PDB file of C-alpha atoms in Angstrom:
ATOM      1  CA  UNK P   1      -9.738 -18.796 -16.539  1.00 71.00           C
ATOM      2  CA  UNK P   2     -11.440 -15.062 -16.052  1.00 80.00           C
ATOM      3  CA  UNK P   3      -9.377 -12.161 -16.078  1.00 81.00           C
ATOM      4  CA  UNK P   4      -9.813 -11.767 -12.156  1.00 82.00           C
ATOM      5  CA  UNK P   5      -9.168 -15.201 -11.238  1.00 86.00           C
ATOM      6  CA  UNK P   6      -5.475 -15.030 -13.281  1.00 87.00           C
ATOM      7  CA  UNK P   7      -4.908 -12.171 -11.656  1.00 85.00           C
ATOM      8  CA  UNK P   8      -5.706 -13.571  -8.313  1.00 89.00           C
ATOM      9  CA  UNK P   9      -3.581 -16.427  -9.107  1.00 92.00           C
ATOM     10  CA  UNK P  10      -0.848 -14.465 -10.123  1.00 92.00           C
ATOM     11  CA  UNK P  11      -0.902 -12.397  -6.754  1.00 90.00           C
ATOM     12  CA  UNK P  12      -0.733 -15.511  -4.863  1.00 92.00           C
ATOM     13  CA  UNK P  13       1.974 -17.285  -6.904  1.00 94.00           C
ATOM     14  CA  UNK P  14       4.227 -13.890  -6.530  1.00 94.00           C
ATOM     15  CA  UNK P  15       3.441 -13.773  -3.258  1.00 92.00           C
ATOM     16  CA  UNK P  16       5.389 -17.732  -3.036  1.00 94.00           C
ATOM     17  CA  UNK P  17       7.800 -16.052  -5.493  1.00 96.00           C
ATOM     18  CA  UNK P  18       8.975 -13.073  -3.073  1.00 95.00           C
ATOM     19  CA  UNK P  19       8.946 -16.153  -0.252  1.00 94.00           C
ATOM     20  CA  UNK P  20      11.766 -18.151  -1.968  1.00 96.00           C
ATOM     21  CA  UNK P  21      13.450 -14.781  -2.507  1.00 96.00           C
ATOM     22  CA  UNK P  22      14.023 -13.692   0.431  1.00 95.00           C
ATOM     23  CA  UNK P  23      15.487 -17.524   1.388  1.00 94.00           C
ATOM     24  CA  UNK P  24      18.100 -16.900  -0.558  1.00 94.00           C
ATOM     25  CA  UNK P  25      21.261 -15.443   0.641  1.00 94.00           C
ATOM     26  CA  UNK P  26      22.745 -14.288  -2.399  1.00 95.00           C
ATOM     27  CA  UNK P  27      19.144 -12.505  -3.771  1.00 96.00           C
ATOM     28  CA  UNK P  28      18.961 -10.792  -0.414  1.00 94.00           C
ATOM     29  CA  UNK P  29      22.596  -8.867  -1.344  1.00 95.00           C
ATOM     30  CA  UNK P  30      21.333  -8.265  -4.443  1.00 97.00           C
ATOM     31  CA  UNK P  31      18.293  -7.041  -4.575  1.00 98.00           C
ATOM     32  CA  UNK P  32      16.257  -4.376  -2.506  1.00 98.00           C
ATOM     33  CA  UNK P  33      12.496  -4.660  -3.112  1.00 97.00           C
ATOM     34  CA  UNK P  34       9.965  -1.837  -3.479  1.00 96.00           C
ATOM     35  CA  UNK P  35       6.115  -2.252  -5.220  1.00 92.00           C
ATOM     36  CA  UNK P  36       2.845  -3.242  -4.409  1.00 90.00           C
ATOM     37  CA  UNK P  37       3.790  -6.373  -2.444  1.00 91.00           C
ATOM     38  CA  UNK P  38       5.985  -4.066  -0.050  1.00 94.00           C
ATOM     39  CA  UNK P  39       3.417  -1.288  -0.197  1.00 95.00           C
ATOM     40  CA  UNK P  40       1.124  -3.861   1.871  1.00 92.00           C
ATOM     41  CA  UNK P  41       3.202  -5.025   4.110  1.00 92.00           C
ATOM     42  CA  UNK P  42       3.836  -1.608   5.307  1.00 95.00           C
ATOM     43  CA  UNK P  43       0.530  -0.181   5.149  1.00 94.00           C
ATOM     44  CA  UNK P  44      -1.180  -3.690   6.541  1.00 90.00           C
ATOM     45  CA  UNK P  45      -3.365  -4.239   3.667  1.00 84.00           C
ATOM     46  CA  UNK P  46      -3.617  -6.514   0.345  1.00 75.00           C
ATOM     47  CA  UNK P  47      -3.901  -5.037  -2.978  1.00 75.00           C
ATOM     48  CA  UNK P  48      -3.448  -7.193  -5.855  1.00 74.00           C
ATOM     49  CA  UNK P  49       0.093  -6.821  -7.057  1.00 81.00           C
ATOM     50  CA  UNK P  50       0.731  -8.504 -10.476  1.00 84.00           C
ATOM     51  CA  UNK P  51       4.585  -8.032 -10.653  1.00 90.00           C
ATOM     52  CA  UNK P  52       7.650  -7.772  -8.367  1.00 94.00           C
ATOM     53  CA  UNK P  53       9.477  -4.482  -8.054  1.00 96.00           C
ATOM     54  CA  UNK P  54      13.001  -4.465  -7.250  1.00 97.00           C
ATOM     55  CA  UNK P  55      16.013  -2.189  -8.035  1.00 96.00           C
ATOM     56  CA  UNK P  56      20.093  -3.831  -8.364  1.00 97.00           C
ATOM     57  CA  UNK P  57      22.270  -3.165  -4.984  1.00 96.00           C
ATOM     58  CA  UNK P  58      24.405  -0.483  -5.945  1.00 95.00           C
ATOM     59  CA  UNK P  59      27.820  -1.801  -4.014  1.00 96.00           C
ATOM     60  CA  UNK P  60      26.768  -5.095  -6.629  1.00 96.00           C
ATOM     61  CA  UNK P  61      26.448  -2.791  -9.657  1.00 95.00           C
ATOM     62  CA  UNK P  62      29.878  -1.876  -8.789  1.00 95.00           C
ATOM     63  CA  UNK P  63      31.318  -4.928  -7.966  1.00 96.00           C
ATOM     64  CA  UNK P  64      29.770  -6.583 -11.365  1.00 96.00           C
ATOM     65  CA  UNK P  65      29.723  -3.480 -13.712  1.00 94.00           C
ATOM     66  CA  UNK P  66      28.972  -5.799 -16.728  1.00 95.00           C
ATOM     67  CA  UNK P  67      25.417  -5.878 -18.115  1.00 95.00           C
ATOM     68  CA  UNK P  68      26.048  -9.687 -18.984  1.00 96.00           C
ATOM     69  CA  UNK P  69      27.557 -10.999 -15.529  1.00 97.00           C
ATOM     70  CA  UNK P  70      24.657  -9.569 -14.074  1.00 97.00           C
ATOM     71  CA  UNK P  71      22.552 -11.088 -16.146  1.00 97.00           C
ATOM     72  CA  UNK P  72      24.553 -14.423 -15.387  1.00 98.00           C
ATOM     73  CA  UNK P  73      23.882 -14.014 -12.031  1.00 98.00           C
ATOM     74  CA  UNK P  74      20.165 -13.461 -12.294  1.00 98.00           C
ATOM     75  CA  UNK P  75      20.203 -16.206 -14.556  1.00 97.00           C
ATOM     76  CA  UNK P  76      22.004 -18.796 -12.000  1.00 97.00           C
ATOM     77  CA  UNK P  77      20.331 -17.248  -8.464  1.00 97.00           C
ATOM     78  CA  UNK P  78      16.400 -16.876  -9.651  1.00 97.00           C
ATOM     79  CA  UNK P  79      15.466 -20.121 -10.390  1.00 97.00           C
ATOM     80  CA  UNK P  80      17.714 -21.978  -8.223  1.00 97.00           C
ATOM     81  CA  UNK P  81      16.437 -19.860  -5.575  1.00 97.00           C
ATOM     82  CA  UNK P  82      12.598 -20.265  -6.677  1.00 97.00           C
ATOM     83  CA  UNK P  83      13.139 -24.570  -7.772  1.00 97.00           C
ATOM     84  CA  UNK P  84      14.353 -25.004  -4.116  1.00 96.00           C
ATOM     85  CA  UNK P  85      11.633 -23.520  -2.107  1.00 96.00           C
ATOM     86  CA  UNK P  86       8.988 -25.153  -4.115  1.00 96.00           C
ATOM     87  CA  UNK P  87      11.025 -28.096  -3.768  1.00 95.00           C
ATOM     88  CA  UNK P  88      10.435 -27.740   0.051  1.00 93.00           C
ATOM     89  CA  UNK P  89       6.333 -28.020  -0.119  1.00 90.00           C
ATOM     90  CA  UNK P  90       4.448 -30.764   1.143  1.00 91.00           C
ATOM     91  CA  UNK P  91       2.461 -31.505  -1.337  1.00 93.00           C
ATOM     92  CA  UNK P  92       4.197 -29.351  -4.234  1.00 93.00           C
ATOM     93  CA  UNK P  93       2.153 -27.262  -5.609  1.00 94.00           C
ATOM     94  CA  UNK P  94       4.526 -24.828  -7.903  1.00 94.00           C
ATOM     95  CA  UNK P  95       7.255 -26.179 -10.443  1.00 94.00           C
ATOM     96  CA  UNK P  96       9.329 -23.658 -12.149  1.00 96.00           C
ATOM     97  CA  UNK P  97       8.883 -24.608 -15.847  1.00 94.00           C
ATOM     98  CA  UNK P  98      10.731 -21.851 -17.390  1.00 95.00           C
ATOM     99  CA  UNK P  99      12.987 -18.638 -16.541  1.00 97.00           C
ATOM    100  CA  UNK P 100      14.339 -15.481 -18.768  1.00 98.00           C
ATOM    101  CA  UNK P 101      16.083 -12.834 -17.940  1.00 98.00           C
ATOM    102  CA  UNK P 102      15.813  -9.853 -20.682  1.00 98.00           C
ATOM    103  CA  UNK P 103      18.227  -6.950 -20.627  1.00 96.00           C
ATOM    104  CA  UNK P 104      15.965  -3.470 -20.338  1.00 94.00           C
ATOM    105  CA  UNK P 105      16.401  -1.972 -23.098  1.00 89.00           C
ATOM    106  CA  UNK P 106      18.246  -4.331 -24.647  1.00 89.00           C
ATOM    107  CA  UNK P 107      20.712  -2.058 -25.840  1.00 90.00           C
ATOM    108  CA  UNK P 108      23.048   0.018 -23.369  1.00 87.00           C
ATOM    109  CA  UNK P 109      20.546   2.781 -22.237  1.00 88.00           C
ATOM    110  CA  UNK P 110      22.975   6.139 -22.351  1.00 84.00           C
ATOM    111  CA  UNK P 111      22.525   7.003 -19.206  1.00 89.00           C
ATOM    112  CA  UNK P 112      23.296   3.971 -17.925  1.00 86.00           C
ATOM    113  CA  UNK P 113      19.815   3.440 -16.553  1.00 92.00           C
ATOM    114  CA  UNK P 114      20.140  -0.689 -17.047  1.00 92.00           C
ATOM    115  CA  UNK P 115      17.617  -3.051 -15.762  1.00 96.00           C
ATOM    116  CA  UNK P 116      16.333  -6.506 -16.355  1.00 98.00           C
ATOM    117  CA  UNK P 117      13.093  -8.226 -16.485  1.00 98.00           C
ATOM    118  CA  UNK P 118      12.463 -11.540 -15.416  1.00 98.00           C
ATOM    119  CA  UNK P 119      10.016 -13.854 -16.575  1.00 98.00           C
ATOM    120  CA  UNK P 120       9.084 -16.995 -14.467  1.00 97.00           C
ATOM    121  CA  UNK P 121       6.746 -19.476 -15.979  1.00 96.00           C
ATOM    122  CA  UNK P 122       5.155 -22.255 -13.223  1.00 95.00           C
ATOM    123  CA  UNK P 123       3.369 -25.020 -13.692  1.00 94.00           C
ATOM    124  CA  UNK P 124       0.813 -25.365 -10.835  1.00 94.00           C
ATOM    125  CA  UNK P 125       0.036 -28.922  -9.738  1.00 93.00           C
ATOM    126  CA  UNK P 126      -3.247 -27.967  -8.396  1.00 92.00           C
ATOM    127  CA  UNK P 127      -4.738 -26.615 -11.765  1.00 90.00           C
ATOM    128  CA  UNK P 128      -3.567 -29.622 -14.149  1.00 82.00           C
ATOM    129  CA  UNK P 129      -6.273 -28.788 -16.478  1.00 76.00           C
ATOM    130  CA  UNK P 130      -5.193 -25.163 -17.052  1.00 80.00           C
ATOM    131  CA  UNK P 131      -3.128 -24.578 -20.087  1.00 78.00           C
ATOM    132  CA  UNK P 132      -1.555 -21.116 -20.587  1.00 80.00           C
ATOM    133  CA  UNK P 133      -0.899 -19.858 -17.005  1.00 88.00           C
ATOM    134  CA  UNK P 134       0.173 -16.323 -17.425  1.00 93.00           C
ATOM    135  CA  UNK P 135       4.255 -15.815 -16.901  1.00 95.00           C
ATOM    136  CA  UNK P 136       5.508 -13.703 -14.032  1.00 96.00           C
ATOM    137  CA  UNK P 137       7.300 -11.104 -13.797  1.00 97.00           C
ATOM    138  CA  UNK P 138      10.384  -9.738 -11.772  1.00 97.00           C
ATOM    139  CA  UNK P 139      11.781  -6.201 -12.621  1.00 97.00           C
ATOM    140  CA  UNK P 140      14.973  -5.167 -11.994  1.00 98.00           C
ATOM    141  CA  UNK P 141      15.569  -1.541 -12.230  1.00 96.00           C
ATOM    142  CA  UNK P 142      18.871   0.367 -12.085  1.00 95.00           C
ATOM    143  CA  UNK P 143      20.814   0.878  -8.773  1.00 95.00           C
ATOM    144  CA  UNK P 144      19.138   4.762  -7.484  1.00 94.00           C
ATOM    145  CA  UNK P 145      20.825   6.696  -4.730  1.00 93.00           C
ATOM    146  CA  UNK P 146      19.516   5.670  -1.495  1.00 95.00           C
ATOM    147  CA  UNK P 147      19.926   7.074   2.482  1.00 94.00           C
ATOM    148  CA  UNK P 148      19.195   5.734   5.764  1.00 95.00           C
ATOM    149  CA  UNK P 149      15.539   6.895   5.290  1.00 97.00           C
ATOM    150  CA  UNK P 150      15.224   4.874   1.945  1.00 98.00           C
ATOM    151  CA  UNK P 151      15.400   1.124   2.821  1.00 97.00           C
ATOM    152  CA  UNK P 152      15.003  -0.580   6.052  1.00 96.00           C
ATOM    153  CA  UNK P 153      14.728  -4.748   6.505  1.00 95.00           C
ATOM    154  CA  UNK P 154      11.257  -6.413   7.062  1.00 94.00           C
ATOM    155  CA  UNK P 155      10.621  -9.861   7.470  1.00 91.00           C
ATOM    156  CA  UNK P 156       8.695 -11.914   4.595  1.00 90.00           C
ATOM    157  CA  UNK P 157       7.857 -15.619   5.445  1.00 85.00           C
ATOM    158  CA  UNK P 158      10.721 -15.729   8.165  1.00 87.00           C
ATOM    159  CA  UNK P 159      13.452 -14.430   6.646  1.00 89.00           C
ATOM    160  CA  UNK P 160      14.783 -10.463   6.673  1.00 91.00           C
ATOM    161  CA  UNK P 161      15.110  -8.650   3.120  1.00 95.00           C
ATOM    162  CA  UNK P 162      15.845  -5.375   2.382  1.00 96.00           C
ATOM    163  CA  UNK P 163      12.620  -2.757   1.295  1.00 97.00           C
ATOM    164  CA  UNK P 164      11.876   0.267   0.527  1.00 98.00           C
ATOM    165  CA  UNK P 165      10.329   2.189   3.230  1.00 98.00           C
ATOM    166  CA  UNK P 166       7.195   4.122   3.125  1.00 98.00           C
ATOM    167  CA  UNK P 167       8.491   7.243   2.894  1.00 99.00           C
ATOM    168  CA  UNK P 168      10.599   6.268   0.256  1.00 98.00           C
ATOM    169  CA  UNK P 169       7.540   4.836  -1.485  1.00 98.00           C
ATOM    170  CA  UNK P 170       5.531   7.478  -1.184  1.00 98.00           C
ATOM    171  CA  UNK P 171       8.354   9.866  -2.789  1.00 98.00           C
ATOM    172  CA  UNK P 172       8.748   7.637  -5.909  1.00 97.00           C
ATOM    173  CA  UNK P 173       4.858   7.247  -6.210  1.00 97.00           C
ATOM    174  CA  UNK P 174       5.307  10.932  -6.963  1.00 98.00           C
ATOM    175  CA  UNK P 175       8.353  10.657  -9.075  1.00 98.00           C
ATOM    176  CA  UNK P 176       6.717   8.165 -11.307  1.00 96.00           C
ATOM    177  CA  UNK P 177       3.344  10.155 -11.938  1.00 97.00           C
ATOM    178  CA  UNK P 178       5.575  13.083 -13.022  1.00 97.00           C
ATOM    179  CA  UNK P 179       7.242  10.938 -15.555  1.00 96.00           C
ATOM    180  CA  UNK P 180       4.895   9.723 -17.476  1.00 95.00           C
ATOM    181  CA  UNK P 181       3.532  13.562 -18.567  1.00 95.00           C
ATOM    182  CA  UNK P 182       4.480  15.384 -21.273  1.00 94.00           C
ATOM    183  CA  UNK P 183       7.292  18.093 -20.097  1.00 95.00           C
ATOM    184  CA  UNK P 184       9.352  14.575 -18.874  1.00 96.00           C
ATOM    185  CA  UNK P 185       8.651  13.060 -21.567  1.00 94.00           C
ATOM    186  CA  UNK P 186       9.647  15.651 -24.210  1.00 94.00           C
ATOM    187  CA  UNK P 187      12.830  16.846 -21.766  1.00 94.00           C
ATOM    188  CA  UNK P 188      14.090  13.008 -22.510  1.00 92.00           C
ATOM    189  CA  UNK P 189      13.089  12.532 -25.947  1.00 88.00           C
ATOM    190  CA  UNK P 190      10.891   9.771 -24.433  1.00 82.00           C
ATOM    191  CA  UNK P 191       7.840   8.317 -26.623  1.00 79.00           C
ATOM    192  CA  UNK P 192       4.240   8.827 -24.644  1.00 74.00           C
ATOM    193  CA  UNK P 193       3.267   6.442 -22.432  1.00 78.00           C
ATOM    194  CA  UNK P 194       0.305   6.281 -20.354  1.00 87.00           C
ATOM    195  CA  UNK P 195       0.142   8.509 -17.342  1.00 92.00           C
ATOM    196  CA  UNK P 196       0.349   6.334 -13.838  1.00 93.00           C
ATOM    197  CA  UNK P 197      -2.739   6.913 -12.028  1.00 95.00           C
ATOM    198  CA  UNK P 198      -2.352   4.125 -10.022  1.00 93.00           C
ATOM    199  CA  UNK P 199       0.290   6.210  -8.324  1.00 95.00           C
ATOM    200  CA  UNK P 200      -2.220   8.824  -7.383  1.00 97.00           C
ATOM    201  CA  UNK P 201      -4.141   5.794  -5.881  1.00 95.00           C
ATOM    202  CA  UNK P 202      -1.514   4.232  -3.925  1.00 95.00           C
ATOM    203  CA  UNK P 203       0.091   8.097  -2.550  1.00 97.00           C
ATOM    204  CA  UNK P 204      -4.269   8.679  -1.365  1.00 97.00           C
ATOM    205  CA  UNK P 205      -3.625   5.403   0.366  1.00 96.00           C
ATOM    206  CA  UNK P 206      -0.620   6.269   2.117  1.00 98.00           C
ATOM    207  CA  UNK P 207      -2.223  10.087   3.250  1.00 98.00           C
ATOM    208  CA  UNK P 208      -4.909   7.794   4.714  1.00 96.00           C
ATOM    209  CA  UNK P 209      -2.183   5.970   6.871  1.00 96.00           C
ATOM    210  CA  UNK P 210      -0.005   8.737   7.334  1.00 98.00           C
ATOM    211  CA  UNK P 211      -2.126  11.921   7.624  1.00 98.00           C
ATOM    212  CA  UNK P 212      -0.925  14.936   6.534  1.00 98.00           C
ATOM    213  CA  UNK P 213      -0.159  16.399   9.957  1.00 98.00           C
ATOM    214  CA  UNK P 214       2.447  14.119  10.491  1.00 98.00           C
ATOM    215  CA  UNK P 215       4.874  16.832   9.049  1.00 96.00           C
ATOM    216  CA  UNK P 216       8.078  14.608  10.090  1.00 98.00           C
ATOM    217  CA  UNK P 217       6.547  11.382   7.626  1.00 98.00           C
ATOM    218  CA  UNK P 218       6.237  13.934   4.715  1.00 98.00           C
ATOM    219  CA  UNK P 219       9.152  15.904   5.209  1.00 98.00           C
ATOM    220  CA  UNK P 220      11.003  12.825   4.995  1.00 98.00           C
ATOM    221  CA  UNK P 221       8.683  11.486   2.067  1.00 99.00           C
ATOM    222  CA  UNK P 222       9.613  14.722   0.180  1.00 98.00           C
ATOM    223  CA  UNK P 223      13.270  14.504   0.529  1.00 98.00           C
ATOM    224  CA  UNK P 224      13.109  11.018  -0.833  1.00 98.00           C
ATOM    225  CA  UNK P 225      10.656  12.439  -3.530  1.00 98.00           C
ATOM    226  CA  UNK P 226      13.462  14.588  -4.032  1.00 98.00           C
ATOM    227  CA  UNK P 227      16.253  12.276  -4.424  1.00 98.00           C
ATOM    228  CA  UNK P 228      14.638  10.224  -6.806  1.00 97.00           C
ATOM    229  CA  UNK P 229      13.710  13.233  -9.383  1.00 98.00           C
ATOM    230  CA  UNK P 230      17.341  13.962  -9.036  1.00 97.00           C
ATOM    231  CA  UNK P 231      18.628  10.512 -10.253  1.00 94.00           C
ATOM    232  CA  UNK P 232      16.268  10.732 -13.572  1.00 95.00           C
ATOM    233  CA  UNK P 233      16.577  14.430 -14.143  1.00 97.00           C
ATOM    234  CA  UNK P 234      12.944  14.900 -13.101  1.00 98.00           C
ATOM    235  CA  UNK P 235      11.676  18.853 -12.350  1.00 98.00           C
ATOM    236  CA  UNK P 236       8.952  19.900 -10.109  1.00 98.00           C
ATOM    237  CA  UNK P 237       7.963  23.447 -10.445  1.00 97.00           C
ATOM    238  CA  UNK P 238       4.828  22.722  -7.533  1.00 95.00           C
ATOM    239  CA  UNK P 239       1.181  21.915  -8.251  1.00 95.00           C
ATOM    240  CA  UNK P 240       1.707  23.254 -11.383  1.00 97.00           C
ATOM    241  CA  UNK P 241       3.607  19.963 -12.477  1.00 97.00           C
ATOM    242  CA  UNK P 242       1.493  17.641 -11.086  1.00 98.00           C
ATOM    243  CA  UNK P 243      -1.942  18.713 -12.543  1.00 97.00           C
ATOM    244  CA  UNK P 244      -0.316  19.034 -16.120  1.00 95.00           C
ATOM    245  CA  UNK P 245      -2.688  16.910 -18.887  1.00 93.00           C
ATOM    246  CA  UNK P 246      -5.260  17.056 -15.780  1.00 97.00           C
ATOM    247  CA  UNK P 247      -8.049  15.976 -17.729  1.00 97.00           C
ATOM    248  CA  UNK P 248      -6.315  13.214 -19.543  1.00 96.00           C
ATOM    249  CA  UNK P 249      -5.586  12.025 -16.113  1.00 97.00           C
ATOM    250  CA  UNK P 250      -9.338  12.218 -14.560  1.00 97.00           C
ATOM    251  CA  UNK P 251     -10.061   9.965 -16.959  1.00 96.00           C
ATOM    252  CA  UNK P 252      -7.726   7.666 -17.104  1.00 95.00           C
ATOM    253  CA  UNK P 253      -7.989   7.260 -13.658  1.00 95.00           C
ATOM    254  CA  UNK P 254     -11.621   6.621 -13.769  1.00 94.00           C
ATOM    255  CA  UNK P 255     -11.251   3.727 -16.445  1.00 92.00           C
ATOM    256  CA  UNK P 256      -8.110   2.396 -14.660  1.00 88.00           C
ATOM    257  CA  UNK P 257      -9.720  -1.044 -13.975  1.00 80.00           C
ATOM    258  CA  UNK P 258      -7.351  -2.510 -11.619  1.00 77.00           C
ATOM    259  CA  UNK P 259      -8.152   0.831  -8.972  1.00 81.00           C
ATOM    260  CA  UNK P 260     -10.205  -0.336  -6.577  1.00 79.00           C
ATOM    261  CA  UNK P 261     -13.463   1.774  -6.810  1.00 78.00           C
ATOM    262  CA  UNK P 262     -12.935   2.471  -3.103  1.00 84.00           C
ATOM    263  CA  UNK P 263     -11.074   5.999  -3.322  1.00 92.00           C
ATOM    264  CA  UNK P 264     -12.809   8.397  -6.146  1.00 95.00           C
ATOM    265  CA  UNK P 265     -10.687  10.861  -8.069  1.00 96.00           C
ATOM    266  CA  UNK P 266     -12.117  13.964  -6.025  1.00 97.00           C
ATOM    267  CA  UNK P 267     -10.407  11.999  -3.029  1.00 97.00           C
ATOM    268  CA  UNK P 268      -7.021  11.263  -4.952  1.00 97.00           C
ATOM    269  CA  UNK P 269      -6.823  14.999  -6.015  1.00 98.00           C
ATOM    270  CA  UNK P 270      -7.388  16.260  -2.516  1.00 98.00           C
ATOM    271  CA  UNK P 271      -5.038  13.952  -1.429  1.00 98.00           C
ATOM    272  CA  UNK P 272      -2.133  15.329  -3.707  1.00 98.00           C
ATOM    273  CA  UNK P 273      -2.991  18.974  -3.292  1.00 98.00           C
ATOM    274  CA  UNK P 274      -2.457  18.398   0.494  1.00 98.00           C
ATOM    275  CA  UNK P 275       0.735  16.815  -0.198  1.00 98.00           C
ATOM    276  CA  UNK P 276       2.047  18.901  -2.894  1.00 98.00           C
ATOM    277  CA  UNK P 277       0.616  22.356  -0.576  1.00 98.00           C
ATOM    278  CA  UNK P 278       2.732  20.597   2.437  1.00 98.00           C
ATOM    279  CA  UNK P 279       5.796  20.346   0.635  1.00 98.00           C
ATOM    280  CA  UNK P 280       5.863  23.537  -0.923  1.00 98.00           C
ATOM    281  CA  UNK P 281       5.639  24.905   2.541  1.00 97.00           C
ATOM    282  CA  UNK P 282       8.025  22.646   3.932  1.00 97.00           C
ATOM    283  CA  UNK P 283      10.972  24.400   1.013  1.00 97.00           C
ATOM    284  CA  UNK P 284      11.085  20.670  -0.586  1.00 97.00           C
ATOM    285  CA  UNK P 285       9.594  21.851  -3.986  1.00 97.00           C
ATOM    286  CA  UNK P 286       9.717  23.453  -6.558  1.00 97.00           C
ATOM    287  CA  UNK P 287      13.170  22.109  -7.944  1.00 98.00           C
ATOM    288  CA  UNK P 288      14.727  21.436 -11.041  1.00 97.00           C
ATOM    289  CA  UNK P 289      17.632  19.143 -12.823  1.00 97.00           C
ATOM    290  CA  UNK P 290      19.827  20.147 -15.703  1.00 96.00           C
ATOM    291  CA  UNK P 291      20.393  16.808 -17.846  1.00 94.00           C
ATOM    292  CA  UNK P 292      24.483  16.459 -17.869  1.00 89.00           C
ATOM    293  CA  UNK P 293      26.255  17.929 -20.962  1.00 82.00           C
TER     294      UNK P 293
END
């Protein structure tokens, strides 16, 4: 198969994925969902998505401190949860061939920043002759501090799961650019890695549904930008911060393949100066977090 019609495949078979998720009670409890797939639903659009984002409950992180009964649980809950609702088509189409849960890192991170991935293999009755369908994947990131504005419930195929809302979304769009350049990355003793301009992408598309004079969306979006910095140590000194390695972003932002060619980097930069100019007026940056001694 070409490169765009796996990926196409893969957005559609996540897509069932996130379905049989949210059918399952115990999932639901478990697991609050964030990414691309969300991103859509909130904004009303489709964008391929070729993973699953999700972060651990934090009332479950305390309940089941261990690394390994959490993995258990994913383990046990994923593919029943996934077998079942495939179980349920008329014709199947899906069968879950294979599922494995990897600890992230593998070791105990030390600042107890623990997260999984999951990897579901299918088979997919209605391409027999296919060999080698790509796996998919689930991440599980670490429980984060969360508020009232962070997570709401949507509904996904009929049933009510717990998601990130935009504002939230658009805050850790922002967080994650800012990681991935080099004053983070040195502050953490944290190998390069290449910067996320798919972020920049994704925060232009959210300006374009939330313009920037809707002060109360941003104000909230930068409090939530906020909160997340603070639960990775993360510092903001302004525009400043976010146009560090500039250049080295242009252009990986113009040979990003999987951007959509319909938003230009002139457009993605004016969209983050307005934001970053906003919340520098609003008081929510600049900022900074000492890493604990």
């Amino acid at each position: 198969m070409e490169q765009n019609l796996i990926n196409l495949w893969k957005y559609e078979a996540l897509s069932q994925v996130l379905s049989a998720l949210s059918e399952n009670a115990e999932i639901r409890d478990v697991l609050i969902f964030k990414g691309a797939l969300i991103l859509n639903r909130r904004l009303g659009t489709d964008r391929l998505s070729l993973d699953i984002d999700s972060n651990l409950d934090t009332d479950f992180s305390l309940q089941v401190p261990d690394r390994s009964d959490q993995k258990s649980f994913l383990e046990t809950h994923i593919p029943l949860a996934v077998s079942r609702y495939f179980e349920k088509q008329s014709p199947v189409r899906f069968e879950v061939s294979r599922v494995k849960v990897d600890l992230k890192p593998r070791v105990e991170h030390p600042k107890g920043w623990n997260a999984f991935q999951v990897k579901i293999t299918l088979i997919d009755h209605q391409l027999a002759g296919v060999r080698g369908l790509p796996a998919l994947t689930i991440d599980v990131a670490a429980p984060e501090t969360l508020t009232e504005d962070s997570i709401d419930e949507i509904q996904w195929n009929g049933s009510t799961i717990r998601a990130y809302t935009l504002e939230r979304i658009a805050g850790e769009k922002a967080r994650a650019f800012l990681s991935t350049l080099p004053s983070y990355r040195e502050k953490m003793k944290k190998p390069g890695e290449a910067i996320r301009v798919k972020d920049l992408y994704d925060l232009t598309r959210i300006l374009e549904n939330k313009p920037i004079t809707d002060e109360t969306f941003w104000a909230t979006a930068g409090k939530e930008f906020q909160l997340a910095c603070e639960s990775r140590y993360i510092d903001c000194r302004g525009g400043i911060s976010f146009k560090e390695s500039w250049s080295e972003t242009k252009a990986a932002f113009e040979n990003e393949s999987i951007i959509p060619r319909g938003i230009d980097f002139k457009t993605a930069e004016e969209a983050l100066d307005s934001i970053v100019s906003l919340w520098e007026q609003q008081g929510v940056i600049p900022f900074e977090f000492a890493l604990p001694t």
